[in-house]
mmCIF file of C-alpha atoms and ligand atoms in Angstrom:
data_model
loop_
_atom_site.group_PDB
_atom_site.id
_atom_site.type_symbol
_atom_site.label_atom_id
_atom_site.label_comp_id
_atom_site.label_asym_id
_atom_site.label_seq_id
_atom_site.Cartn_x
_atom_site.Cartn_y
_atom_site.Cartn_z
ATOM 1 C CA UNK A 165 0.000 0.000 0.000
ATOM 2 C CA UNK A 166 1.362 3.872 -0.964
ATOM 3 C CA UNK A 167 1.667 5.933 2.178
ATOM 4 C CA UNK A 168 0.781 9.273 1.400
ATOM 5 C CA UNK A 169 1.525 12.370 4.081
ATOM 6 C CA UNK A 170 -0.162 15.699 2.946
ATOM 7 C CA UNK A 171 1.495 18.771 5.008
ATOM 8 C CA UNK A 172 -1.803 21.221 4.865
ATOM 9 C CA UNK A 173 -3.504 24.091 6.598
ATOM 10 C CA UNK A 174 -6.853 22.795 4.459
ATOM 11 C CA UNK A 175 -7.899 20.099 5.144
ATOM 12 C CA UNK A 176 -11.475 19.521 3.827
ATOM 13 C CA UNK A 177 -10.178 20.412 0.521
ATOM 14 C CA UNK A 178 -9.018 16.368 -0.001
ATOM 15 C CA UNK A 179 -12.140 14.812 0.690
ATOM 16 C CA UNK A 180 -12.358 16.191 -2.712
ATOM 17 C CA UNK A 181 -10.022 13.794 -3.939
ATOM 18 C CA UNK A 182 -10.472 10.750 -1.218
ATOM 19 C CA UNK A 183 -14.584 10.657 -1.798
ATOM 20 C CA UNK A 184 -14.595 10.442 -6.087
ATOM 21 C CA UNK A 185 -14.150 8.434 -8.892
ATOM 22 C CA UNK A 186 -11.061 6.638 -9.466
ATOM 23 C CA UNK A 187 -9.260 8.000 -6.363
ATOM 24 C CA UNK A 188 -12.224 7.721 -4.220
ATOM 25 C CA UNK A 189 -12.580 4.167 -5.428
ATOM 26 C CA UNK A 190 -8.945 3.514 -4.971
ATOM 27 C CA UNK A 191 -9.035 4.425 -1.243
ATOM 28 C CA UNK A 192 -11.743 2.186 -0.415
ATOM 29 C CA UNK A 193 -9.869 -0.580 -1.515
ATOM 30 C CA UNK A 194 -7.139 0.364 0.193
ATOM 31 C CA UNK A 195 -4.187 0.782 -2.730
ATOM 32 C CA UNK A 196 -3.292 3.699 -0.483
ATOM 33 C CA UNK A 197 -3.910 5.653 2.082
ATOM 34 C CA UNK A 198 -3.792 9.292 2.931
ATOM 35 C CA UNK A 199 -3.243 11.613 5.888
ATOM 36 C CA UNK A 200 -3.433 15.114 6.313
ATOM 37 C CA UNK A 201 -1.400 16.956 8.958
ATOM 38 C CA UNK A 202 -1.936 20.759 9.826
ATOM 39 C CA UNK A 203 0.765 22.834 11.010
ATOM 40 C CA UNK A 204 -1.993 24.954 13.192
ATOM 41 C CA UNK A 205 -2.484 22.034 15.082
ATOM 42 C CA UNK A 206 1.826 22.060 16.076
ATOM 43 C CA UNK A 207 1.491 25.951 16.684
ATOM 44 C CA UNK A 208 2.107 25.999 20.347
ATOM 45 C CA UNK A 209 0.644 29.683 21.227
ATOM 46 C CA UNK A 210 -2.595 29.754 22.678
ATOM 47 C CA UNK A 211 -3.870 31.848 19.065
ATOM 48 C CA UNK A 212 -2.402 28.487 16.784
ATOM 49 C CA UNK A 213 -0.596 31.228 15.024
ATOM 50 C CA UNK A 214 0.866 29.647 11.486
ATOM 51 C CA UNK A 215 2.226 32.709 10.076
ATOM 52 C CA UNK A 216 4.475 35.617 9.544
ATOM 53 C CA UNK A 217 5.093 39.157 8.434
ATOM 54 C CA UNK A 218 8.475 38.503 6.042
ATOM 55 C CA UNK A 219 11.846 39.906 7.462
ATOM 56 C CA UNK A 220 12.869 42.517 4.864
ATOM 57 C CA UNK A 221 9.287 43.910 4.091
ATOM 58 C CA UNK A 222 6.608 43.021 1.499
ATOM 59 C CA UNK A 223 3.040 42.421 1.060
ATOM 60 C CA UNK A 224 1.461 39.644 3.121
ATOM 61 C CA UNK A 225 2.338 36.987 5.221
ATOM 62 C CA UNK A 226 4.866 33.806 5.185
ATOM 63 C CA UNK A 227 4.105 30.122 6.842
ATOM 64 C CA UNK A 228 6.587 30.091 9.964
ATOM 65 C CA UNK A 229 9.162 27.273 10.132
ATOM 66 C CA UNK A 230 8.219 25.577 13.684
ATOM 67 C CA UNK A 231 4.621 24.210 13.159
ATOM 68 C CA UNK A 232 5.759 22.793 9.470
ATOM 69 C CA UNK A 233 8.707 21.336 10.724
ATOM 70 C CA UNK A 234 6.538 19.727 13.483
ATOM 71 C CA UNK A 235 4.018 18.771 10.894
ATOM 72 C CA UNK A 236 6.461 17.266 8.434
ATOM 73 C CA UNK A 237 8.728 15.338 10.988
ATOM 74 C CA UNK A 238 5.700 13.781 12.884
ATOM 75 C CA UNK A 239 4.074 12.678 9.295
ATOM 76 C CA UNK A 240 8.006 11.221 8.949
ATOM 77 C CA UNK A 241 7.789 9.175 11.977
ATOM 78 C CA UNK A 242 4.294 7.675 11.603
ATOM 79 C CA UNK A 243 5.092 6.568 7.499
ATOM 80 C CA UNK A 244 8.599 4.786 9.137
ATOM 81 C CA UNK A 245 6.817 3.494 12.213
ATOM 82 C CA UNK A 246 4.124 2.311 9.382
ATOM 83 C CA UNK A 247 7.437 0.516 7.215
ATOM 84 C CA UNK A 248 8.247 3.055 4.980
ATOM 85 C CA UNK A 249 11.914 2.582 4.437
ATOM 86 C CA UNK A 250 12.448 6.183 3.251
ATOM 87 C CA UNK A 251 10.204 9.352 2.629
ATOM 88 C CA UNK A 252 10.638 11.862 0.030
ATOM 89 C CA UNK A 253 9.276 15.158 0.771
ATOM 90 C CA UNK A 254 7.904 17.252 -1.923
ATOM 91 C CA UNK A 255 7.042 20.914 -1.849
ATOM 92 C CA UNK A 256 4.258 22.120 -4.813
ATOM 93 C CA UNK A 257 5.466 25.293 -5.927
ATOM 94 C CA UNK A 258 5.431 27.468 -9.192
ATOM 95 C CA UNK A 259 9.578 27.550 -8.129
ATOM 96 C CA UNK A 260 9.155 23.474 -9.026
ATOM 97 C CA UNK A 261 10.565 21.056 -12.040
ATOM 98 C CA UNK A 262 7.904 21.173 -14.406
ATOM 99 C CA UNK A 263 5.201 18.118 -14.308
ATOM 100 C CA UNK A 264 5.388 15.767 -16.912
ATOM 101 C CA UNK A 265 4.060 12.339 -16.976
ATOM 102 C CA UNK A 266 7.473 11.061 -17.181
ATOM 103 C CA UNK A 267 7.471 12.688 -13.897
ATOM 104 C CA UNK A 268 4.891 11.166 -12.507
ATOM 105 C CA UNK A 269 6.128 7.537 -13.277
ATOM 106 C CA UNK A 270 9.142 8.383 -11.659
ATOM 107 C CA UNK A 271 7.739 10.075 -8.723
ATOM 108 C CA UNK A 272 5.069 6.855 -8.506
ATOM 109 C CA UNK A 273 8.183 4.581 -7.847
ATOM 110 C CA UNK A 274 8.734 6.268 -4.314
ATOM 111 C CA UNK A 275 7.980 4.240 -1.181
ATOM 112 C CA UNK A 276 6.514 6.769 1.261
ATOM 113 C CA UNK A 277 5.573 10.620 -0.133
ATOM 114 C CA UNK A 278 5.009 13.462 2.397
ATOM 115 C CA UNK A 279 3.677 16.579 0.214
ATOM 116 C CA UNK A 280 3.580 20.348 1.184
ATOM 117 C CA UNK A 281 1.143 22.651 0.590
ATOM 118 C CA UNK A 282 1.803 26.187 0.821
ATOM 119 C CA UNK A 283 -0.502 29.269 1.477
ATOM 120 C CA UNK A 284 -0.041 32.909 1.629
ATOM 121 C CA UNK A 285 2.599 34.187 0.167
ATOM 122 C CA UNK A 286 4.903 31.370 0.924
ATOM 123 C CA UNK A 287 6.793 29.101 3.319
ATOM 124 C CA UNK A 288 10.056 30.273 5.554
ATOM 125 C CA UNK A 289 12.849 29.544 3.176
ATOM 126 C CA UNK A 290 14.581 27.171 6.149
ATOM 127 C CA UNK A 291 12.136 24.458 5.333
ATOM 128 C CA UNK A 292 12.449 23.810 1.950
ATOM 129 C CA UNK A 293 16.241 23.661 2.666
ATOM 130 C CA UNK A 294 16.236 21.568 5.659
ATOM 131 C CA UNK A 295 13.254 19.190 5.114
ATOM 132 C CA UNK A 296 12.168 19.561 0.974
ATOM 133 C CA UNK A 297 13.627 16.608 -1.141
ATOM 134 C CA UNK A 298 11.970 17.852 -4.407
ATOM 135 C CA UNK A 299 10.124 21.052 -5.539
ATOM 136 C CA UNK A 300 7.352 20.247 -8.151
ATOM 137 C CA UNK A 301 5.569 23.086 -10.609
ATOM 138 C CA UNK A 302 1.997 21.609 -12.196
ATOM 139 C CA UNK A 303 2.711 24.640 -14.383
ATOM 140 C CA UNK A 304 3.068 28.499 -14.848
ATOM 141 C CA UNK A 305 0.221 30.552 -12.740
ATOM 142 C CA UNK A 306 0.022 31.602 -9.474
ATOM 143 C CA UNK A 307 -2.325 30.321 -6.985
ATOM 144 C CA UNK A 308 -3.680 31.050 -3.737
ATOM 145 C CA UNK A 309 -2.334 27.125 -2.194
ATOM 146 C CA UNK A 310 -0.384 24.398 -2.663
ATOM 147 C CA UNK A 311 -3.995 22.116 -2.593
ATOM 148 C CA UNK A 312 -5.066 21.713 -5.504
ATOM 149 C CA UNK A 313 -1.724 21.105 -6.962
ATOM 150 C CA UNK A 314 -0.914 18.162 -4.378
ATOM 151 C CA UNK A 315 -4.269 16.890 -5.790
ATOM 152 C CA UNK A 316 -2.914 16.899 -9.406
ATOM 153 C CA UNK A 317 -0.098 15.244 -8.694
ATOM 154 C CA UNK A 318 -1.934 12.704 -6.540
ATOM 155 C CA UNK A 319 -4.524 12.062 -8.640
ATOM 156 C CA UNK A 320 -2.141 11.298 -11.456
ATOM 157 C CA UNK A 321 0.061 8.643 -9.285
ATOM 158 C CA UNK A 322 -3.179 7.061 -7.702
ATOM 159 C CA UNK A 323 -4.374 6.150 -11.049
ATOM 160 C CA UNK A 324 -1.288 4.519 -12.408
ATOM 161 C CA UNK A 325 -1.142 2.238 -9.023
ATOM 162 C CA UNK A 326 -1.513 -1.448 -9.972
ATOM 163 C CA UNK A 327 -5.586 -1.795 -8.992
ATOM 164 C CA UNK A 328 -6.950 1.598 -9.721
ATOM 165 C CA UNK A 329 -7.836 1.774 -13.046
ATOM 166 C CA UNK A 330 -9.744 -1.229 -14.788
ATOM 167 C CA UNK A 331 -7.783 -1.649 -17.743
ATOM 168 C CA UNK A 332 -4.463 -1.807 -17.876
ATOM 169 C CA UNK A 333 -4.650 -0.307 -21.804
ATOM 170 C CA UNK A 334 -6.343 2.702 -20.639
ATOM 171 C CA UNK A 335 -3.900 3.320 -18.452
ATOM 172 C CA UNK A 336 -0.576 2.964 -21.134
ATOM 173 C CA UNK A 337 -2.604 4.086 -24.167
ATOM 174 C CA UNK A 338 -3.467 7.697 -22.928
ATOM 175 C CA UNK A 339 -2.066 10.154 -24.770
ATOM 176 C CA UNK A 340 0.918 11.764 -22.677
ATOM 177 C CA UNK A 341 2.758 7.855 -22.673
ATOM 178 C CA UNK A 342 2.440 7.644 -25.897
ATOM 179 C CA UNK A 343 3.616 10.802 -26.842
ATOM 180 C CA UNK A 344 0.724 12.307 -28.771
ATOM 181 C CA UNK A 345 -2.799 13.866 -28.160
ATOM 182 C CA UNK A 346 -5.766 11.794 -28.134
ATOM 183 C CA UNK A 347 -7.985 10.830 -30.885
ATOM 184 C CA UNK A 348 -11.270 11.897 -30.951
ATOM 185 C CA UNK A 349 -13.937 9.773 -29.318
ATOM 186 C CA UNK A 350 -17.288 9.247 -30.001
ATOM 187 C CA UNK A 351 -20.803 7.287 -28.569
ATOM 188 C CA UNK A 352 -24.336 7.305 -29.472
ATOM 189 C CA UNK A 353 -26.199 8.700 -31.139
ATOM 190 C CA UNK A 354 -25.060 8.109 -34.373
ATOM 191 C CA UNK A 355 -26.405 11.397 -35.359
ATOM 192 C CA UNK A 356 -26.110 14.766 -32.726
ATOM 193 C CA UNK A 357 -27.619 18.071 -34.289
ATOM 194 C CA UNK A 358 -26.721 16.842 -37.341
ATOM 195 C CA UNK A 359 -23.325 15.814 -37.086
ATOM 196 C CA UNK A 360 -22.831 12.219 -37.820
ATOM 197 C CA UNK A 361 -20.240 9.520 -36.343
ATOM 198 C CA UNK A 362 -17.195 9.241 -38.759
ATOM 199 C CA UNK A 363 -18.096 6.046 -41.250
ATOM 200 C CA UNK A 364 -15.205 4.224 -40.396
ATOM 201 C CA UNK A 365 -15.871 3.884 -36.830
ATOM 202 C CA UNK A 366 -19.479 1.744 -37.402
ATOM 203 C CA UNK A 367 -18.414 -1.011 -39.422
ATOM 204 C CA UNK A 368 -16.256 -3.122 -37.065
ATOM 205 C CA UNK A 369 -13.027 -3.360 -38.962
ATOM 206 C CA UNK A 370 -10.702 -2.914 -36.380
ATOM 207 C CA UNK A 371 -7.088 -2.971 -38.128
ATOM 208 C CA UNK A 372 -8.649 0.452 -40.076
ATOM 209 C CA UNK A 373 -10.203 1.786 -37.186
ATOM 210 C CA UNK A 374 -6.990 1.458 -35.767
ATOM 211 C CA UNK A 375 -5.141 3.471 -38.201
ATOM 212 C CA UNK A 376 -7.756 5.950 -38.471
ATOM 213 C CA UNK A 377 -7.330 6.898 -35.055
ATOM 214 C CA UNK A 378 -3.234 7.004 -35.414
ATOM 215 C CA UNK A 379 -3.894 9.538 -38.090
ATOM 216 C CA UNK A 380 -6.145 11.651 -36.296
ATOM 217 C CA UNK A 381 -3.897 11.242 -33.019
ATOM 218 C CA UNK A 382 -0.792 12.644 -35.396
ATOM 219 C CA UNK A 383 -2.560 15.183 -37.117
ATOM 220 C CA UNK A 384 -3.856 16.661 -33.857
ATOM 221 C CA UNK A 385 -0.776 16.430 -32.479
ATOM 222 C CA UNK A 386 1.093 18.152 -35.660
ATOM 223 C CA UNK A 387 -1.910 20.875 -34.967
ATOM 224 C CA UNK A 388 -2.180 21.883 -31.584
ATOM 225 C CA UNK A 389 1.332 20.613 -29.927
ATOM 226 C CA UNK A 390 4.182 20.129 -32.482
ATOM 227 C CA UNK A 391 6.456 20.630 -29.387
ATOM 228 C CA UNK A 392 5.049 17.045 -28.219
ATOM 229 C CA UNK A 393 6.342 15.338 -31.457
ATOM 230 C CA UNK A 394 9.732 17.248 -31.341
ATOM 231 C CA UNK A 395 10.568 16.203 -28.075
ATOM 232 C CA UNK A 396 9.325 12.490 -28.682
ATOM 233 C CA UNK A 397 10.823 9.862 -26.584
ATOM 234 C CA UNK A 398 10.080 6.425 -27.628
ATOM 235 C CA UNK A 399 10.212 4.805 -24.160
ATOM 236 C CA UNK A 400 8.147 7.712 -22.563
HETATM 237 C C1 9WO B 570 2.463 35.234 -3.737
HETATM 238 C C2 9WO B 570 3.108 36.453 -3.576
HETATM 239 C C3 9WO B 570 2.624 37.747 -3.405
HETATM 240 C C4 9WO B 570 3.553 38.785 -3.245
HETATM 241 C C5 9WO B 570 4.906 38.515 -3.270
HETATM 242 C C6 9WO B 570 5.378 37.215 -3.436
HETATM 243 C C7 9WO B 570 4.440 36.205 -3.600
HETATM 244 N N1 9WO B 570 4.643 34.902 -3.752
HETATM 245 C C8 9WO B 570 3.469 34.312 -3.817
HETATM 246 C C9 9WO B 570 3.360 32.899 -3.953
HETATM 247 O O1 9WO B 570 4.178 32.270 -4.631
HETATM 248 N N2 9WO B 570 2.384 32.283 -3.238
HETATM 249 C C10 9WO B 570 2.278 30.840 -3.267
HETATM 250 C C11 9WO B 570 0.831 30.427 -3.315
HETATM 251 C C12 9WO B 570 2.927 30.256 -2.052
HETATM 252 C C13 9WO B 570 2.853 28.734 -2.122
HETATM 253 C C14 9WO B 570 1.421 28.260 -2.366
HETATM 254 N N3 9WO B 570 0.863 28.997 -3.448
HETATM 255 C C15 9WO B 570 0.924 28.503 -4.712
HETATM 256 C C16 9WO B 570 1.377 27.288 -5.165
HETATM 257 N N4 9WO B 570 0.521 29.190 -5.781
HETATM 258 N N5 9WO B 570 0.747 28.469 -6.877
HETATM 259 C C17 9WO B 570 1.267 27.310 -6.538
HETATM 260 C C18 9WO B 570 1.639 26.331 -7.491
HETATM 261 C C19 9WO B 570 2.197 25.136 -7.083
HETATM 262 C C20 9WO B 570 2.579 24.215 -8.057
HETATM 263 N N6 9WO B 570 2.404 24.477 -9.357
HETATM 264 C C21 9WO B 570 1.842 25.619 -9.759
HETATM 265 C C22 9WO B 570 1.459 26.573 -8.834
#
């Protein structure tokens, strides 16, 4: 089973990801299991205090060192008392190596994962040096948490876990693996406001259907994300 130690000041927010589909289903059958730690809860003044004004001046506040550190090294302890030989701990940040699935595979391979969600405008610097292993980006915007990109990157390892998805295909065909963007997919009715099914896909012959959906897989991909075909890694 994947240990999996989430370093947050929300929460709530995971049910999101614990109660639905895939993920939701995934929990239940125990492929892995998920705890949430919040730093307010290792804030040792009466107030819970989390947070900061940052030394040097500047808009907002900054997540103080002590409850994290408490947070992270207690969610430490309980995934080694639990077996897990080591821990990586990853902080979500904009700062991060880009997400790729590549990524993800790798990242999937880990033993025990303790993720950190920032808030504000930040997290004391001291942290990420003295208890971050890796610093993750889902991509280039600004948001107002860490959350929801611990959720990506969750939601993308749960699914490749050996149980969670039905098929095994669905799970190595998609189109990031393979390198290019999905062909189109279609289900009744055969007609919708007067757009029809494409021919080749009713009659059954699977070898053309096949290569029909190749071509429209390249084509898109030639289209919308030439970079993907550039780049193209066979064994990715
Ligand atoms: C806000 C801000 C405002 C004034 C000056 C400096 C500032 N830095 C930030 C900021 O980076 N806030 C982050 C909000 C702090 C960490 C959690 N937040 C976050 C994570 N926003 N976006 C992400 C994120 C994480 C991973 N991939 C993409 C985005």
């Amino acid at each position: 089973m994947k240990r999996f130690d989430v370093i947050t000041l929300f929460p709530e927010m995971f049910s999101a990801l614990t109660q639905s589909g895939v993920t939701g289903r995934a929990e239940d059958r125990g492929i892995y299991d998920l705890v949430c730690w919040n730093p307010r809860e290792f804030a040792d003044d009466p107030r819970r205090t989390v947070d900061d004004r940052p030394y040097g001046g500047g808009a907002g506040m900054v997540l103080m060192p002590d409850p994290l550190v408490k947070a992270i090294d207690s969610a430490k302890k309980r995934q080694a008392g639990s077996g897990v030989r080591n821990s990586t701990t990853i902080y979500l940040s904009p700062q991060g190596r880009l997400l790729t699935q590549q990524l993800v595979e790798e990242i999937s391979t880990y033993d025990g994962l303790i993720l950190l969600s920032g808030r504000y405008e930040g997290v004391d610097e001291r942290v990420i040096e003295t208890r971050v292993n890796q610093e993750v980006s889902i991509g280039d915007y600004v948001l107002s948490g860490g959350e929801l990109p611990v959720m990506v990157l969750l939601d993308a390892i749960i699914r490749l876990l050996p149980g969670a998805v039905n098929h095994f295909d669905s799970v190595v065909d998609e189109s990031h693996s393979s390198g290019t963007l999905e062909y189109p997919q279609y289900t009744r009715p055969e007609i919708f406001e007067g757009h029809r099914v494409p021919e080749v896909l009713l009659g059954g012959h699977h070898a053309q259907i096949k290569q029909w959906r190749n071509k429209q897989a390249l084509e898109r991909t030639r289209l919308r994300r030439p970079d993907l075909l550039k780049t193209k890694n066979s064994d990715s």
